[in-house]
Amino acid sequence: LAKTTQPISMDSYEGQEVNITCSHNNIATNDYITWYQQFPSQGPRFIIQGYKTKVTNEVASLFIPADRKSSTLSLPRVSLSDTAVYYCLVGPPFTGGGNKLTFGTGTQLKVEL
Amino acid sequence: EAGVAQSPRYKIIEKRQSVAFWCNPISGHATLYWYQQILGQGPKLLIQFQNNGVVDDSQLPKDRFSAERLKGVDSTLKIQPAKLEDSAVYLCASSRDSYYGYTFGSGTRLTVV
């Protein structure tokens, strides 16, 4: 699986837009990019997944440039409840035998008033 | 739909004792995963089941860890004997048949003293 690099921590204030960038220089042609969110004392939760260009859902947007060597998770107007660890994962889609996710250390986002 | 259920939520044991964790995946999910998350790190895959067969246990310390998934539904993870470095959160996750649908439980926090 492609190795990912993301900042260890980020700070923000309520109402601001937060952009977390992930580098994945060795991404393979059939790899997808997926972001998970983890609150203390909970398991990771799926946020968004994409292959190229831009993907948007009710929670976040994911921007992927043409070369796909990086991606940016964008959280609009964050609130205190967005304080969590955010993981960027890269890997192929399900291929029939299940697909294991490999997590890095993630980015600790802290949102303040 | 109901989420992934895990029990107990917390467990404190002395080193060299044994401990077992239980996981009930989302109904209909064929793939089940056990992850170990040490404080400050991302989750690390221990074992992956497809129905009741093991797909990947390459990172499971087999001299002390064992896992089973009887009848392709519930699963148990056992540690015997426990070591201090086993202190971690043990997360169970399940998926139906896609990389997209990966759901984690809240985990069991194990403290070995």
PDB file of C-alpha atoms in Angstrom:
ATOM      1  CA  LEU A   1       0.000   0.000   0.000  1.00  0.00           C
ATOM      2  CA  ALA A   2       1.216   3.521  -0.793  1.00  0.00           C
ATOM      3  CA  LYS A   3       2.812   5.332   2.129  1.00  0.00           C
ATOM      4  CA  THR A   4       1.191   8.591   3.195  1.00  0.00           C
ATOM      5  CA  THR A   5       2.572  11.689   4.904  1.00  0.00           C
ATOM      6  CA  GLN A   6       0.409  14.204   6.707  1.00  0.00           C
ATOM      7  CA  PRO A   7       1.020  16.876   9.358  1.00  0.00           C
ATOM      8  CA  ILE A   8       1.103  15.628  12.923  1.00  0.00           C
ATOM      9  CA  SER A   9      -1.135  18.408  14.209  1.00  0.00           C
ATOM     10  CA  MET A  10      -3.131  21.465  13.195  1.00  0.00           C
ATOM     11  CA  ASP A  11      -4.912  24.180  15.163  1.00  0.00           C
ATOM     12  CA  SER A  12      -7.910  26.197  14.062  1.00  0.00           C
ATOM     13  CA  TYR A  13     -10.759  28.326  15.363  1.00  0.00           C
ATOM     14  CA  GLU A  14     -14.465  27.795  15.110  1.00  0.00           C
ATOM     15  CA  GLY A  15     -15.975  28.947  11.839  1.00  0.00           C
ATOM     16  CA  GLN A  16     -12.776  28.663   9.848  1.00  0.00           C
ATOM     17  CA  GLU A  17     -12.115  26.367   6.920  1.00  0.00           C
ATOM     18  CA  VAL A  18      -9.490  23.713   7.580  1.00  0.00           C
ATOM     19  CA  ASN A  19      -7.440  22.049   4.879  1.00  0.00           C
ATOM     20  CA  ILE A  20      -5.390  18.961   5.707  1.00  0.00           C
ATOM     21  CA  THR A  21      -2.987  17.823   3.005  1.00  0.00           C
ATOM     22  CA  CYS A  22      -1.749  14.303   2.542  1.00  0.00           C
ATOM     23  CA  SER A  23       1.210  13.296   0.368  1.00  0.00           C
ATOM     24  CA  HIS A  24       1.200   9.928  -1.370  1.00  0.00           C
ATOM     25  CA  ASN A  25       3.917  10.049  -4.011  1.00  0.00           C
ATOM     26  CA  ASN A  26       3.822   6.321  -4.723  1.00  0.00           C
ATOM     27  CA  ILE A  27       0.097   6.031  -5.299  1.00  0.00           C
ATOM     28  CA  ALA A  28      -0.779   3.245  -7.732  1.00  0.00           C
ATOM     29  CA  THR A  29      -3.080   3.579 -10.707  1.00  0.00           C
ATOM     30  CA  ASN A  30      -5.931   1.675  -9.077  1.00  0.00           C
ATOM     31  CA  ASP A  31      -5.555   3.204  -5.598  1.00  0.00           C
ATOM     32  CA  TYR A  32      -8.315   5.244  -4.013  1.00  0.00           C
ATOM     33  CA  ILE A  33      -7.819   7.927  -1.348  1.00  0.00           C
ATOM     34  CA  THR A  34      -9.914   7.661   1.788  1.00  0.00           C
ATOM     35  CA  TRP A  35     -10.117   9.806   4.899  1.00  0.00           C
ATOM     36  CA  TYR A  36     -11.224   8.659   8.333  1.00  0.00           C
ATOM     37  CA  GLN A  37     -11.998  10.667  11.476  1.00  0.00           C
ATOM     38  CA  GLN A  38     -11.408   9.403  14.997  1.00  0.00           C
ATOM     39  CA  PHE A  39     -12.703  10.907  18.230  1.00  0.00           C
ATOM     40  CA  PRO A  40     -11.262   9.906  21.602  1.00  0.00           C
ATOM     41  CA  SER A  41     -12.599   6.582  22.870  1.00  0.00           C
ATOM     42  CA  GLN A  42     -14.172   5.754  19.517  1.00  0.00           C
ATOM     43  CA  GLY A  43     -13.166   3.801  16.448  1.00  0.00           C
ATOM     44  CA  PRO A  44     -12.304   5.599  13.190  1.00  0.00           C
ATOM     45  CA  ARG A  45     -15.239   6.771  11.101  1.00  0.00           C
ATOM     46  CA  PHE A  46     -15.310   7.040   7.301  1.00  0.00           C
ATOM     47  CA  ILE A  47     -15.490  10.628   6.034  1.00  0.00           C
ATOM     48  CA  ILE A  48     -14.884  10.676   2.309  1.00  0.00           C
ATOM     49  CA  GLN A  49     -13.287   8.765  -0.536  1.00  0.00           C
ATOM     50  CA  GLY A  50     -12.138   9.772  -4.003  1.00  0.00           C
ATOM     51  CA  TYR A  51     -10.074   8.783  -7.007  1.00  0.00           C
ATOM     52  CA  LYS A  52      -9.465  12.059  -8.859  1.00  0.00           C
ATOM     53  CA  THR A  53     -10.535  15.721  -9.093  1.00  0.00           C
ATOM     54  CA  LYS A  54     -13.052  16.722  -6.440  1.00  0.00           C
ATOM     55  CA  VAL A  55     -15.507  14.868  -4.256  1.00  0.00           C
ATOM     56  CA  THR A  56     -17.941  16.576  -1.898  1.00  0.00           C
ATOM     57  CA  ASN A  57     -20.397  15.248   0.658  1.00  0.00           C
ATOM     58  CA  GLU A  58     -22.312  16.733   3.559  1.00  0.00           C
ATOM     59  CA  VAL A  59     -19.265  16.600   5.821  1.00  0.00           C
ATOM     60  CA  ALA A  60     -16.211  17.489   3.719  1.00  0.00           C
ATOM     61  CA  SER A  61     -14.621  17.965   0.324  1.00  0.00           C
ATOM     62  CA  LEU A  62     -11.683  16.067  -1.080  1.00  0.00           C
ATOM     63  CA  PHE A  63      -9.439  17.672  -3.675  1.00  0.00           C
ATOM     64  CA  ILE A  64      -7.133  15.489  -5.747  1.00  0.00           C
ATOM     65  CA  PRO A  65      -4.823  17.056  -8.359  1.00  0.00           C
ATOM     66  CA  ALA A  66      -4.249  15.478 -11.733  1.00  0.00           C
ATOM     67  CA  ASP A  67      -1.010  13.739 -10.729  1.00  0.00           C
ATOM     68  CA  ARG A  68      -2.758  12.245  -7.629  1.00  0.00           C
ATOM     69  CA  LYS A  69       0.463  12.470  -5.596  1.00  0.00           C
ATOM     70  CA  SER A  70      -1.313  14.429  -2.899  1.00  0.00           C
ATOM     71  CA  SER A  71      -4.828  15.146  -1.693  1.00  0.00           C
ATOM     72  CA  THR A  72      -6.470  17.744   0.518  1.00  0.00           C
ATOM     73  CA  LEU A  73      -9.312  17.190   2.927  1.00  0.00           C
ATOM     74  CA  SER A  74     -11.303  20.381   3.362  1.00  0.00           C
ATOM     75  CA  LEU A  75     -13.576  20.896   6.358  1.00  0.00           C
ATOM     76  CA  PRO A  76     -15.800  23.984   5.961  1.00  0.00           C
ATOM     77  CA  ARG A  77     -16.577  26.122   8.997  1.00  0.00           C
ATOM     78  CA  VAL A  78     -15.216  23.817  11.678  1.00  0.00           C
ATOM     79  CA  SER A  79     -16.673  23.640  15.158  1.00  0.00           C
ATOM     80  CA  LEU A  80     -15.345  22.375  18.471  1.00  0.00           C
ATOM     81  CA  SER A  81     -16.846  18.979  17.683  1.00  0.00           C
ATOM     82  CA  ASP A  82     -14.497  18.589  14.720  1.00  0.00           C
ATOM     83  CA  THR A  83     -11.571  18.214  17.113  1.00  0.00           C
ATOM     84  CA  ALA A  84     -10.318  14.744  16.252  1.00  0.00           C
ATOM     85  CA  VAL A  85      -7.556  12.780  14.540  1.00  0.00           C
ATOM     86  CA  TYR A  86      -7.859  12.601  10.756  1.00  0.00           C
ATOM     87  CA  TYR A  87      -6.280   9.732   8.830  1.00  0.00           C
ATOM     88  CA  CYS A  88      -5.447   9.650   5.136  1.00  0.00           C
ATOM     89  CA  LEU A  89      -5.324   6.179   3.594  1.00  0.00           C
ATOM     90  CA  VAL A  90      -4.424   5.052   0.099  1.00  0.00           C
ATOM     91  CA  GLY A  91      -5.133   1.651  -1.372  1.00  0.00           C
ATOM     92  CA  PRO A  92      -6.963  -0.397  -3.973  1.00  0.00           C
ATOM     93  CA  PRO A  93     -10.695  -0.984  -3.837  1.00  0.00           C
ATOM     94  CA  PHE A  94     -12.175  -4.211  -2.617  1.00  0.00           C
ATOM     95  CA  THR A  95     -11.001  -7.144  -4.675  1.00  0.00           C
ATOM     96  CA  GLY A  96     -13.103  -9.962  -3.335  1.00  0.00           C
ATOM     97  CA  GLY A  97     -11.025 -11.136  -0.438  1.00  0.00           C
ATOM     98  CA  GLY A  98     -11.526  -8.120   1.741  1.00  0.00           C
ATOM     99  CA  ASN A  99      -9.203  -5.168   1.892  1.00  0.00           C
ATOM    100  CA  LYS A 100      -7.173  -4.232   4.924  1.00  0.00           C
ATOM    101  CA  LEU A 101      -6.638  -0.590   5.795  1.00  0.00           C
ATOM    102  CA  THR A 102      -3.177   0.602   6.812  1.00  0.00           C
ATOM    103  CA  PHE A 103      -3.268   3.641   9.071  1.00  0.00           C
ATOM    104  CA  GLY A 104      -0.485   6.160   9.667  1.00  0.00           C
ATOM    105  CA  THR A 105      -0.302   8.368  12.742  1.00  0.00           C
ATOM    106  CA  GLY A 106      -2.861  10.828  11.401  1.00  0.00           C
ATOM    107  CA  THR A 107      -3.325  14.567  11.933  1.00  0.00           C
ATOM    108  CA  GLN A 108      -4.586  15.810  15.296  1.00  0.00           C
ATOM    109  CA  LEU A 109      -6.912  18.733  14.588  1.00  0.00           C
ATOM    110  CA  LYS A 110      -7.687  20.988  17.522  1.00  0.00           C
ATOM    111  CA  VAL A 111     -10.470  23.536  17.149  1.00  0.00           C
ATOM    112  CA  GLU A 112     -10.761  26.359  19.654  1.00  0.00           C
ATOM    113  CA  LEU A 113     -13.303  29.091  20.305  1.00  0.00           C
TER     114      LEU A 113
ATOM    115  CA  GLU B   1     -28.558  -0.431  11.087  1.00  0.00           C
ATOM    116  CA  ALA B   2     -26.909  -1.401  14.351  1.00  0.00           C
ATOM    117  CA  GLY B   3     -23.188  -0.731  14.578  1.00  0.00           C
ATOM    118  CA  VAL B   4     -20.289  -3.012  15.435  1.00  0.00           C
ATOM    119  CA  ALA B   5     -20.642  -4.102  19.054  1.00  0.00           C
ATOM    120  CA  GLN B   6     -17.629  -4.792  21.251  1.00  0.00           C
ATOM    121  CA  SER B   7     -17.254  -5.844  24.844  1.00  0.00           C
ATOM    122  CA  PRO B   8     -15.999  -5.198  27.386  1.00  0.00           C
ATOM    123  CA  ARG B   9     -15.300  -1.475  26.988  1.00  0.00           C
ATOM    124  CA  TYR B  10     -12.488  -1.524  29.526  1.00  0.00           C
ATOM    125  CA  LYS B  11     -10.324  -4.224  31.036  1.00  0.00           C
ATOM    126  CA  ILE B  12      -7.467  -4.099  33.522  1.00  0.00           C
ATOM    127  CA  ILE B  13      -5.382  -7.214  34.069  1.00  0.00           C
ATOM    128  CA  GLU B  14      -2.019  -8.117  35.488  1.00  0.00           C
ATOM    129  CA  LYS B  15       0.796  -9.224  33.218  1.00  0.00           C
ATOM    130  CA  ARG B  16       0.823 -12.933  32.456  1.00  0.00           C
ATOM    131  CA  GLN B  17      -2.940 -13.153  32.879  1.00  0.00           C
ATOM    132  CA  SER B  18      -5.239 -13.956  29.972  1.00  0.00           C
ATOM    133  CA  VAL B  19      -8.016 -11.821  28.494  1.00  0.00           C
ATOM    134  CA  ALA B  20     -10.634 -12.139  25.776  1.00  0.00           C
ATOM    135  CA  PHE B  21     -12.489  -9.565  23.730  1.00  0.00           C
ATOM    136  CA  TRP B  22     -15.742 -10.065  21.869  1.00  0.00           C
ATOM    137  CA  CYS B  23     -17.019  -8.505  18.665  1.00  0.00           C
ATOM    138  CA  ASN B  24     -20.400  -8.679  16.946  1.00  0.00           C
ATOM    139  CA  PRO B  25     -20.189  -7.201  13.449  1.00  0.00           C
ATOM    140  CA  ILE B  26     -22.942  -5.532  11.473  1.00  0.00           C
ATOM    141  CA  SER B  27     -25.413  -8.100  10.231  1.00  0.00           C
ATOM    142  CA  GLY B  28     -24.517  -9.372   6.791  1.00  0.00           C
ATOM    143  CA  HIS B  29     -20.939  -8.136   6.846  1.00  0.00           C
ATOM    144  CA  ALA B  30     -18.710 -10.930   5.611  1.00  0.00           C
ATOM    145  CA  THR B  31     -15.364  -9.358   6.445  1.00  0.00           C
ATOM    146  CA  LEU B  32     -14.237  -8.763  10.009  1.00  0.00           C
ATOM    147  CA  TYR B  33     -11.017  -7.127  11.200  1.00  0.00           C
ATOM    148  CA  TRP B  34      -9.252  -6.786  14.537  1.00  0.00           C
ATOM    149  CA  TYR B  35      -6.969  -3.781  14.985  1.00  0.00           C
ATOM    150  CA  GLN B  36      -4.652  -2.809  17.840  1.00  0.00           C
ATOM    151  CA  GLN B  37      -4.245   0.891  18.578  1.00  0.00           C
ATOM    152  CA  ILE B  38      -1.482   1.930  20.945  1.00  0.00           C
ATOM    153  CA  LEU B  39      -1.808   5.396  22.447  1.00  0.00           C
ATOM    154  CA  GLY B  40      -0.671   8.078  20.012  1.00  0.00           C
ATOM    155  CA  GLN B  41      -0.524   5.728  17.018  1.00  0.00           C
ATOM    156  CA  GLY B  42      -2.867   4.769  14.229  1.00  0.00           C
ATOM    157  CA  PRO B  43      -4.652   1.421  14.325  1.00  0.00           C
ATOM    158  CA  LYS B  44      -2.590  -1.586  13.271  1.00  0.00           C
ATOM    159  CA  LEU B  45      -4.248  -4.599  11.663  1.00  0.00           C
ATOM    160  CA  LEU B  46      -3.915  -7.832  13.631  1.00  0.00           C
ATOM    161  CA  ILE B  47      -6.147 -10.224  11.726  1.00  0.00           C
ATOM    162  CA  GLN B  48      -8.723 -10.246   8.948  1.00  0.00           C
ATOM    163  CA  PHE B  49     -11.530 -12.787   8.506  1.00  0.00           C
ATOM    164  CA  GLN B  50     -13.643 -13.434   5.446  1.00  0.00           C
ATOM    165  CA  ASN B  51     -16.717 -15.250   6.780  1.00  0.00           C
ATOM    166  CA  ASN B  52     -15.136 -17.728   9.207  1.00  0.00           C
ATOM    167  CA  GLY B  53     -11.826 -18.103   7.396  1.00  0.00           C
ATOM    168  CA  VAL B  54      -8.621 -16.172   8.088  1.00  0.00           C
ATOM    169  CA  VAL B  55      -7.506 -13.977   5.179  1.00  0.00           C
ATOM    170  CA  ASP B  56      -4.528 -12.279   6.793  1.00  0.00           C
ATOM    171  CA  ASP B  57      -2.933 -12.809  10.209  1.00  0.00           C
ATOM    172  CA  SER B  58       0.602 -11.816   9.277  1.00  0.00           C
ATOM    173  CA  GLN B  59       0.826  -9.181  12.030  1.00  0.00           C
ATOM    174  CA  LEU B  60      -0.775 -11.245  14.781  1.00  0.00           C
ATOM    175  CA  PRO B  61       1.707 -12.273  17.509  1.00  0.00           C
ATOM    176  CA  LYS B  62       0.678 -15.885  17.352  1.00  0.00           C
ATOM    177  CA  ASP B  63       2.690 -16.970  20.383  1.00  0.00           C
ATOM    178  CA  ARG B  64       0.235 -15.104  22.600  1.00  0.00           C
ATOM    179  CA  PHE B  65      -2.657 -13.847  20.494  1.00  0.00           C
ATOM    180  CA  SER B  66      -5.408 -15.975  18.991  1.00  0.00           C
ATOM    181  CA  ALA B  67      -8.671 -15.160  17.272  1.00  0.00           C
ATOM    182  CA  GLU B  68     -11.616 -17.050  15.960  1.00  0.00           C
ATOM    183  CA  ARG B  69     -14.826 -16.309  14.152  1.00  0.00           C
ATOM    184  CA  LEU B  70     -17.266 -19.133  14.621  1.00  0.00           C
ATOM    185  CA  LYS B  71     -20.100 -19.486  12.096  1.00  0.00           C
ATOM    186  CA  GLY B  72     -18.882 -16.412  10.280  1.00  0.00           C
ATOM    187  CA  VAL B  73     -20.537 -13.951  12.673  1.00  0.00           C
ATOM    188  CA  ASP B  74     -19.198 -13.105  16.147  1.00  0.00           C
ATOM    189  CA  SER B  75     -15.492 -13.082  16.817  1.00  0.00           C
ATOM    190  CA  THR B  76     -13.261 -13.311  19.869  1.00  0.00           C
ATOM    191  CA  LEU B  77      -9.681 -12.149  20.276  1.00  0.00           C
ATOM    192  CA  LYS B  78      -7.633 -13.653  23.091  1.00  0.00           C
ATOM    193  CA  ILE B  79      -4.315 -12.761  24.638  1.00  0.00           C
ATOM    194  CA  GLN B  80      -2.520 -15.335  26.770  1.00  0.00           C
ATOM    195  CA  PRO B  81      -0.312 -14.449  28.557  1.00  0.00           C
ATOM    196  CA  ALA B  82      -0.557 -10.666  28.423  1.00  0.00           C
ATOM    197  CA  LYS B  83       2.470  -8.392  28.464  1.00  0.00           C
ATOM    198  CA  LEU B  84       2.748  -4.766  29.501  1.00  0.00           C
ATOM    199  CA  GLU B  85       3.183  -3.722  25.846  1.00  0.00           C
ATOM    200  CA  ASP B  86      -0.223  -5.193  25.010  1.00  0.00           C
ATOM    201  CA  SER B  87      -1.840  -2.200  26.687  1.00  0.00           C
ATOM    202  CA  ALA B  88      -3.857  -0.648  23.868  1.00  0.00           C
ATOM    203  CA  VAL B  89      -7.316  -0.232  22.424  1.00  0.00           C
ATOM    204  CA  TYR B  90      -8.497  -3.251  20.472  1.00  0.00           C
ATOM    205  CA  LEU B  91     -10.813  -2.279  17.655  1.00  0.00           C
ATOM    206  CA  CYS B  92     -13.096  -4.513  15.670  1.00  0.00           C
ATOM    207  CA  ALA B  93     -14.341  -3.487  12.223  1.00  0.00           C
ATOM    208  CA  SER B  94     -16.535  -5.080   9.600  1.00  0.00           C
ATOM    209  CA  SER B  95     -17.365  -4.519   5.959  1.00  0.00           C
ATOM    210  CA  ARG B  96     -19.951  -5.950   3.598  1.00  0.00           C
ATOM    211  CA  ASP B  97     -18.094  -6.236   0.357  1.00  0.00           C
ATOM    212  CA  SER B  98     -16.530  -2.908  -0.381  1.00  0.00           C
ATOM    213  CA  TYR B  99     -13.573  -0.747   0.633  1.00  0.00           C
ATOM    214  CA  TYR B 100     -16.116   1.993   1.087  1.00  0.00           C
ATOM    215  CA  GLY B 101     -18.151   0.317   3.787  1.00  0.00           C
ATOM    216  CA  TYR B 102     -15.697  -0.136   6.661  1.00  0.00           C
ATOM    217  CA  THR B 103     -17.332   0.319  10.090  1.00  0.00           C
ATOM    218  CA  PHE B 104     -15.445   0.270  13.388  1.00  0.00           C
ATOM    219  CA  GLY B 105     -16.691  -0.497  16.865  1.00  0.00           C
ATOM    220  CA  SER B 106     -15.795   1.692  19.838  1.00  0.00           C
ATOM    221  CA  GLY B 107     -13.089  -0.673  20.965  1.00  0.00           C
ATOM    222  CA  THR B 108     -11.922  -2.304  24.179  1.00  0.00           C
ATOM    223  CA  ARG B 109      -9.318  -0.441  26.171  1.00  0.00           C
ATOM    224  CA  LEU B 110      -6.898  -2.922  27.749  1.00  0.00           C
ATOM    225  CA  THR B 111      -4.517  -1.936  30.504  1.00  0.00           C
ATOM    226  CA  VAL B 112      -1.891  -4.464  31.574  1.00  0.00           C
ATOM    227  CA  VAL B 113      -0.267  -3.707  34.916  1.00  0.00           C
TER     228      VAL B 113
END
